[in-house]
XYZ file of C-alpha atoms in Angstrom:
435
model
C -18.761 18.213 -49.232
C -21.315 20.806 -49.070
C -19.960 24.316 -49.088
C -23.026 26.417 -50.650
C -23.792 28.030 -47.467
C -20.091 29.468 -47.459
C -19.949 30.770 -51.035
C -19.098 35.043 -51.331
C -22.411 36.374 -52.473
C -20.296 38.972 -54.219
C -18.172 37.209 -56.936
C -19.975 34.990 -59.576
C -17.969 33.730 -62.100
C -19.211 32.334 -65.574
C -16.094 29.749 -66.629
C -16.488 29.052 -70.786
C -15.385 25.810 -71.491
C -14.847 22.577 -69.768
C -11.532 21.473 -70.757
C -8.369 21.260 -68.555
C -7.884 24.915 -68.310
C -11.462 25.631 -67.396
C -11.763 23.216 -65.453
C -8.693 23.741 -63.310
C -9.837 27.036 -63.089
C -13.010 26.224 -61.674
C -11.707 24.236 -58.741
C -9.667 26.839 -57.786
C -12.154 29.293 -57.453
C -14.570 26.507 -55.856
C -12.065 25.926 -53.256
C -11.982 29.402 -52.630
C -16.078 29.455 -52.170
C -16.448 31.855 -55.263
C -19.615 30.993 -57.255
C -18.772 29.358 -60.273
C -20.666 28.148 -63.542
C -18.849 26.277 -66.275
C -20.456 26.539 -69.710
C -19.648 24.035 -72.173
C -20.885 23.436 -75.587
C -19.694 19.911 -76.284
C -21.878 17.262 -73.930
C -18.559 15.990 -72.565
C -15.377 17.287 -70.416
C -11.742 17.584 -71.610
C -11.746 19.854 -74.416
C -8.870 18.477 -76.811
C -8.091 15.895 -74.379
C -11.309 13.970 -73.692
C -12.817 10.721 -72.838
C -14.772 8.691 -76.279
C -16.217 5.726 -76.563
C -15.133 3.428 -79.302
C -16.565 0.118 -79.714
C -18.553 0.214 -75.731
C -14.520 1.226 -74.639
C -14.037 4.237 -73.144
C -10.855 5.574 -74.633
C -9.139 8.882 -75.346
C -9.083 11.200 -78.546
C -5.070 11.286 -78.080
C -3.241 9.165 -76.012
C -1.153 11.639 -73.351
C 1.373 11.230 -71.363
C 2.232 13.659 -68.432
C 6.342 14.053 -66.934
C 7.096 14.354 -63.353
C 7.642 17.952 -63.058
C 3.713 18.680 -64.124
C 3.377 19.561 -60.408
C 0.565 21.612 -60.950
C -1.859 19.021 -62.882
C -0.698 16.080 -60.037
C -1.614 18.589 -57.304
C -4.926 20.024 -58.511
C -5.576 15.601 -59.077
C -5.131 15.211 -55.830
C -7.563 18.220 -54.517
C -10.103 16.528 -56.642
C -10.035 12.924 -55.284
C -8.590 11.601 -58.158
C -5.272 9.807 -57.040
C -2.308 10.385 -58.720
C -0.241 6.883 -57.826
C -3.391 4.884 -58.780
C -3.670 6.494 -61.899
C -0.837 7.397 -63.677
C 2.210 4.633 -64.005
C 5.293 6.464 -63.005
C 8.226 5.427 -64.792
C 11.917 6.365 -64.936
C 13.076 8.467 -67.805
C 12.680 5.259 -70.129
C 13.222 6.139 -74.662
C 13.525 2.729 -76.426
C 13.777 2.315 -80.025
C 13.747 -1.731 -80.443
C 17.284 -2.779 -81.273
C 18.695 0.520 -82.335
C 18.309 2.459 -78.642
C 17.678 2.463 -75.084
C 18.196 4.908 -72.488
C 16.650 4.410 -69.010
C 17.390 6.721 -66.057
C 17.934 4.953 -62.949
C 16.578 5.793 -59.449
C 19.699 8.078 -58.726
C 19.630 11.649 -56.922
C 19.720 13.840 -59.451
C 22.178 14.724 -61.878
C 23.499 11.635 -61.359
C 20.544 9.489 -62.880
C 20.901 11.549 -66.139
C 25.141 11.104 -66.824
C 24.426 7.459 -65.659
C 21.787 6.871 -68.372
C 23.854 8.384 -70.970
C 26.959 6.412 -70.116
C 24.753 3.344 -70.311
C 22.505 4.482 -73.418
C 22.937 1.686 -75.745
C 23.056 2.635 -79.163
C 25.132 5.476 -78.847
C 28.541 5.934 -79.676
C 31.065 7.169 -76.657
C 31.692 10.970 -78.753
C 28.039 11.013 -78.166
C 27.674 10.608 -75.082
C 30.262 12.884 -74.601
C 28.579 15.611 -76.685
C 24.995 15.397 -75.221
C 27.067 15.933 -71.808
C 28.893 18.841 -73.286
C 25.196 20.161 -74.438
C 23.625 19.508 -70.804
C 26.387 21.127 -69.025
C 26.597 24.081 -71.519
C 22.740 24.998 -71.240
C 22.910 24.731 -67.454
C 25.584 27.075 -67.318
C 23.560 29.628 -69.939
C 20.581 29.168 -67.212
C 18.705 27.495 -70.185
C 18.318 30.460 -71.304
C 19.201 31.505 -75.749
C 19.888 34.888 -76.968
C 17.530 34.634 -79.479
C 14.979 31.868 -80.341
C 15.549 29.711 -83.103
C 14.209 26.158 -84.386
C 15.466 22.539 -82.161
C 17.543 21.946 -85.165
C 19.562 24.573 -85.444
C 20.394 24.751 -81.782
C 21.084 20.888 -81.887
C 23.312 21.199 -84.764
C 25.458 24.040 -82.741
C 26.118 21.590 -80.393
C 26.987 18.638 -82.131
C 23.531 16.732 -80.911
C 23.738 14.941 -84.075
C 23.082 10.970 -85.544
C 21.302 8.509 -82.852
C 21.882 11.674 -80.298
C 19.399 13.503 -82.490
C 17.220 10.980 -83.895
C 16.840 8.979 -80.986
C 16.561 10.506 -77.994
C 16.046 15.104 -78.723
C 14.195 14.527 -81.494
C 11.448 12.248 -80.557
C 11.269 14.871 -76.864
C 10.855 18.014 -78.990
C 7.795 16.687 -81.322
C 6.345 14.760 -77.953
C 6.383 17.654 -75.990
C 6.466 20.477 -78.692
C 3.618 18.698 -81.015
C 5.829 20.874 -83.450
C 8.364 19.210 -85.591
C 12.464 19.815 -85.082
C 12.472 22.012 -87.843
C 10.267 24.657 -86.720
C 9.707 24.522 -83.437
C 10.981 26.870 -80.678
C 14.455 25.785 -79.305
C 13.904 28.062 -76.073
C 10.283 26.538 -74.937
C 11.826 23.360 -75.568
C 14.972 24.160 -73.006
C 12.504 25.716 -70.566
C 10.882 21.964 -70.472
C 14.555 20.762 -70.589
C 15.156 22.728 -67.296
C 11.956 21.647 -65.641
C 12.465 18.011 -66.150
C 15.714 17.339 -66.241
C 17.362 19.727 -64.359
C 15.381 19.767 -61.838
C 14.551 16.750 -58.637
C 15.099 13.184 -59.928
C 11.778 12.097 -60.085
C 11.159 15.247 -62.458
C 12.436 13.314 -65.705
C 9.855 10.531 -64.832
C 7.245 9.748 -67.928
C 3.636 9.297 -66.230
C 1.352 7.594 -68.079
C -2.054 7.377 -67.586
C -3.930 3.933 -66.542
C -7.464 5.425 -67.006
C -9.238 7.445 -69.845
C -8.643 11.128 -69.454
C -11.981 12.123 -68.203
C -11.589 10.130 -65.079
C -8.052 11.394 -64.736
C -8.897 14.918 -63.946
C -11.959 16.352 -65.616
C -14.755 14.592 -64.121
C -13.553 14.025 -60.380
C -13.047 18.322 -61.202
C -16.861 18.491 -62.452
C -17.535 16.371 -59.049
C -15.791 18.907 -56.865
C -17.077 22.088 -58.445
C -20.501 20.815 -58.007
C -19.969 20.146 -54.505
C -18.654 23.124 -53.625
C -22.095 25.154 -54.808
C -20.789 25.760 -58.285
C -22.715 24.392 -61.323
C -21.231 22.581 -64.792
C -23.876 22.812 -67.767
C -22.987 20.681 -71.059
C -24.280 21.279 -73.917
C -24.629 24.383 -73.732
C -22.764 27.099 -76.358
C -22.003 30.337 -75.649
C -22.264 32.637 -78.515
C -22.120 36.137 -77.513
C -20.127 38.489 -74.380
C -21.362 41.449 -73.503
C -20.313 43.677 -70.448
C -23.018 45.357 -68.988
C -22.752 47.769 -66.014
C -23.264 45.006 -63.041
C -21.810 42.161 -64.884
C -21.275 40.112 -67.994
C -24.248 38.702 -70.298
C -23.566 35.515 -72.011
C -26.049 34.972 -74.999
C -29.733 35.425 -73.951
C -29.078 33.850 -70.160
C -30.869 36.090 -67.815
C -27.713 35.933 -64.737
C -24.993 38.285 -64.543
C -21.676 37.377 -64.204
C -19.166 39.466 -62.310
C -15.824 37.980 -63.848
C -15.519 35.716 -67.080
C -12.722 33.202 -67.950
C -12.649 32.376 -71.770
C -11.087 28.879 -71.361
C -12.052 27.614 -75.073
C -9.469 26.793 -77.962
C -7.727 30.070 -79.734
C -9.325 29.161 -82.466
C -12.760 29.426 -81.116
C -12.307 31.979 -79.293
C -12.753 34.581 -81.610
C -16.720 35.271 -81.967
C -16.617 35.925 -78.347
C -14.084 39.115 -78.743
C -16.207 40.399 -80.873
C -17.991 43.434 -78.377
C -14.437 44.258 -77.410
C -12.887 45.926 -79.881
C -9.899 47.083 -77.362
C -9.142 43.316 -77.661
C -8.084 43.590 -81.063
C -4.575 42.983 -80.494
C -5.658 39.514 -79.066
C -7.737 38.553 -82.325
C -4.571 39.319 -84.289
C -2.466 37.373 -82.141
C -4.451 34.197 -82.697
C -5.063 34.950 -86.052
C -1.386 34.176 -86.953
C -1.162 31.214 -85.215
C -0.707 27.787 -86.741
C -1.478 24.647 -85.569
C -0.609 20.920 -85.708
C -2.760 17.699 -85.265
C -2.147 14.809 -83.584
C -3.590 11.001 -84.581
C -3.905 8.414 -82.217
C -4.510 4.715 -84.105
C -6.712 2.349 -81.826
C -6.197 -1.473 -82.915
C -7.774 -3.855 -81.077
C -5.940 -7.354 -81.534
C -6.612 -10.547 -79.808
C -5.973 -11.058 -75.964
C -2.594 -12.438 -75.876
C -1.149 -9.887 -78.746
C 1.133 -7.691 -76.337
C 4.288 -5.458 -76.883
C 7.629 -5.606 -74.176
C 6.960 -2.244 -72.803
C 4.001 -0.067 -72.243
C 5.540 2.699 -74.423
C 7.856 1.812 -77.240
C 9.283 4.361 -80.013
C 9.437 3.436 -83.797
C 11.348 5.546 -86.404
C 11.030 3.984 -89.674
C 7.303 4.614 -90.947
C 4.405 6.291 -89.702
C 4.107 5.226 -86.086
C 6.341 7.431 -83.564
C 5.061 5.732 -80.401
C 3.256 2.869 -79.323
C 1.464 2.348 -76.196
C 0.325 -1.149 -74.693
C -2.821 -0.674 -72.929
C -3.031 -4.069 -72.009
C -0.470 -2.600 -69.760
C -1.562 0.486 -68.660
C -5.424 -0.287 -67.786
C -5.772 -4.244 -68.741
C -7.287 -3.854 -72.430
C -5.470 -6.462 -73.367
C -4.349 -6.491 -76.741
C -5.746 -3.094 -77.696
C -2.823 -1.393 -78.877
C -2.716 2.882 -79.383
C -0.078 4.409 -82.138
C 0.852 7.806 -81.872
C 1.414 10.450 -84.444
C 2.394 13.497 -83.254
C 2.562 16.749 -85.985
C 2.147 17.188 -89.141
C 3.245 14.974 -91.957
C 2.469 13.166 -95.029
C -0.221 11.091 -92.832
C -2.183 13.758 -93.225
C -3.052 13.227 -96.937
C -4.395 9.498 -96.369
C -7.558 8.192 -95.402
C -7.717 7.006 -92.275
C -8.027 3.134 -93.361
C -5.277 3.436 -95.422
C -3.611 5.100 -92.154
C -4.855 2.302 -89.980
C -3.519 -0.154 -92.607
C 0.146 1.005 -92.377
C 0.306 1.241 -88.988
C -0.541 -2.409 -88.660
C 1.654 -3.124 -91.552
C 4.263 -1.581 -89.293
C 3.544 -3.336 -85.893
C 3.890 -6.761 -88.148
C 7.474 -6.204 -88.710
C 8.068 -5.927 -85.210
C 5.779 -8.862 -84.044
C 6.275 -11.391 -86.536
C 3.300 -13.024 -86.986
C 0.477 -10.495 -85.834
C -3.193 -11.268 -87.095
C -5.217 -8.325 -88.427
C -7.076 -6.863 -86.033
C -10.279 -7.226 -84.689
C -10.766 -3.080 -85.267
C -9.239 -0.497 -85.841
C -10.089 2.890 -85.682
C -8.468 6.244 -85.934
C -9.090 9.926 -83.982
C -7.565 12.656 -85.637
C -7.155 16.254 -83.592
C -6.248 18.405 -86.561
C -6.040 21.299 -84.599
C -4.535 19.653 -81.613
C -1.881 22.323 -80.327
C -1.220 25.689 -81.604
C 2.426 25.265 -83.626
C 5.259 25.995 -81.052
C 7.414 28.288 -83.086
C 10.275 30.629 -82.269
C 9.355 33.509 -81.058
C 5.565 33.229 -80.774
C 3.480 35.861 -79.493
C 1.091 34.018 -76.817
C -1.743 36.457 -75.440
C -1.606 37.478 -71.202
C -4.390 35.551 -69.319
C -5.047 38.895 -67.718
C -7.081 40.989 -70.843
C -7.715 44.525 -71.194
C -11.352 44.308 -70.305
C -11.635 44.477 -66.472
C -12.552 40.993 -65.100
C -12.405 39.416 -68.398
C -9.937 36.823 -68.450
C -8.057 34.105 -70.655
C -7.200 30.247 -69.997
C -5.623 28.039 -71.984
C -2.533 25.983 -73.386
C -1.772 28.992 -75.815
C -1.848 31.860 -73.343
C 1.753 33.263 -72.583
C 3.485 30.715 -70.913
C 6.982 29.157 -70.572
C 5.264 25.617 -72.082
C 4.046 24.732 -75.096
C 0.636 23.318 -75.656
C 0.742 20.493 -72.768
C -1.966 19.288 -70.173
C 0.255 21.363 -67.825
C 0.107 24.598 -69.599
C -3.467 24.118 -69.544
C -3.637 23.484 -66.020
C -0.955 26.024 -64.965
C -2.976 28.860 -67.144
C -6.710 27.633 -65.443
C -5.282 28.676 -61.969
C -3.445 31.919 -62.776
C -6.510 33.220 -64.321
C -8.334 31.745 -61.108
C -5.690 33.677 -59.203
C -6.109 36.941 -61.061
C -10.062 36.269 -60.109
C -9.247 36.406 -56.525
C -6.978 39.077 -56.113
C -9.221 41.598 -58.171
């Protein structure tokens, strides 16, 4: 679709960085017929969750996984062409630990699918069951809402969410979702996802998991659209320096003026480009005290028939946290994709010796497993900002007129998700249009 001839002569906005926040933020403005040019320094889309190439495959520097209340991210797929049912695998609330636990949510109006998969939860004992219910029902009544933020831990410990309750089934949602272990990581962001996906419509709860690299699930078909609609996408190509002039903002040495900016690059990069605003200060200081945590993702590439029972499976006894069967989820058969989510002692290793373990690990649970044909592991040190009580997450809206910020980390009832991303790209968008 062609929509140059439409586009408002008066607004031109320069979007920097290509990732899910800038992105999302360009297609809203496209859709809107606003001028838009994305800058991006890398030569590929995604940001932190991108598209590689390993061994001619087209795989992904993490391996995501997306829940059925990301509304926003599913709806801005589907403005983009890139459909939603084809590729992401929707599957019922589904945690299995091989012989030691399995909870699956049935197809049930909701609340009822959540008490039924606790009562059936096998692995549990029946005072658990009892006590996670006791937990669910006291949160709902408290509006999921904590006087005063304080680590998963302690709050699970208050309410008795302890043995398999804990290590099974809250403990393996907080550092998925969180990227921030137990420990440390903020109990009331945590019940704010708790509310959204369990609280909420049935098929809320449901774990979507994506059949196709991560380019192809939103970036790209995005790229596509904001083309189409008259708005350009430039890789390769770093922006150094902001300045505000009088009719618009100057990025580095290009000669076009831009009359609204969206900084949509990681906090940690973000800081260079602050530096002609010193009322922004507060911001720099903000970031400066955050912490972050990485995330590994082990490819292992086995023969053809090598295959595990379910296209996600949890493991608690080593390194590994999750495993995902691509075999099932896109037809790589045998290629196999361990998950380590956080920090941890992992860190310290090569990645061989990583690689080594985790195989070491898959062999006690498939008896018999050759080596395999390759391995290789992608480590995103600075994956996610840590999610810690109490953190103080910059506004998207800055105090520079028509300067604005996108991403996972800006103030937001999520943590450092796909959705935040998303959910941040269009209010800034927003904030563009109603200025």
């Amino acid at each position: 679709m062609d929509c140059v001839e439409d586009l408002d002569d008066g607004v031109n906005v320069a979007i920097i960085g290509a990732g899910w926040a800038g992105m999302a933020a360009a297609v809203v403005l496209a859709q809107a017929n606003i001028r838009v040019t994305v800058f991006e320094a890398a030569r590929h889309l995604g940001g932190r969750a991108r598209t590689v190439e390993i061994e001619g495959i087209e795989l992904d520097n993490g391996q995501h996984i997306l829940i059925g209340a990301y509304r926003e991210t599913v709806h801005l797929m589907r403005i983009v062409g890139a459909d939603p049912e084809r590729l992401l695998l929707r599957l019922p609330l589904t945690i299995e630990y091989p012989g030691k636990f399995r909870l699956r949510a049935p197809r049930l109006p909701a609340p009822l699918h959540l008490l039924a998969a606790l009562l059936t939860a096998a692995g549990l004992t029946w005072s658990e069951r009892l006590a996670a219910m006791r937990f669910m029902t006291a949160m709902r009544g408290n509006a999921y809402r904590i006087a005063a933020d304080m680590p998963v831990s302690e709050l699970l410990a208050l309410h008795y969410q302890t043995g398999a309750l804990a290590r099974y089934l809250w403990e393996p949602l907080c550092v998925s979702a969180l990227n921030t272990p137990p420990a440390s990581a903020s109990a009331q962001v945590f019940l704010n996802l708790f509310r959204d996906a369990l609280d909420g419509a049935r098929a809320n709860s449901d774990f979507l998991i994506p059949r196709t690299d991560l380019g192809k699930l939103f970036p790209e078909p995005a790229a596509a659209f904001v083309c189409a609609y008259g708005g350009a996408v430039r890789l390769g190509m770093p922006v150094r320096t902001l300045i505000k002039m009088s009719d618009g903002f100057v990025l580095d040495d290009h000669p076009e003026h831009y009359t609204h900016a969206i900084l949509a690059v990681g906090p940690h990069q973000i800081d260079a480009l602050l530096d002609e605003f010193p009322v922004l200060a507060p911001v720099r200081e903000r970031l400066s005290a955050f912490a972050y945590e990485p995330i590994y993702t082990c490819y292992l590439q086995y023969p053809p028939e090598v295959s595990m029972p379910h296209a996600m499976t949890g493991f608690d006894a080593g390194t590994i946290q999750w495993i995902f069967d691509r075999g099932r989820l896109n037809g790589a058969a045998g290629l196999l994709a361990a998950v380590i989510s956080a920090r941890g002692g992992h860190q310290n290793l090569s990645q061989d010796v990583v690689a080594s373990a985790i195989h070491r690990e898959l062999a006690t649970f498939l008896p018999g497993l050759p080596p395999p044909l390759w391995s290789r592991v992608i480590a995103e040190k600075r994956a996610t900002f840590s999610c810690r009580p109490g953190i103080a997450r910059p506004e998207n809206k800055t105090a520079v007129d028509h300067l604005y910020l996108a991403g996972d980390y800006t103030a937001s009832d999520y943590p450092a998700t796909l959705e935040a991303a998303v959910r941040s790209g269009v209010l800034a968008a927003r904030l563009v249009l109603a200025s």
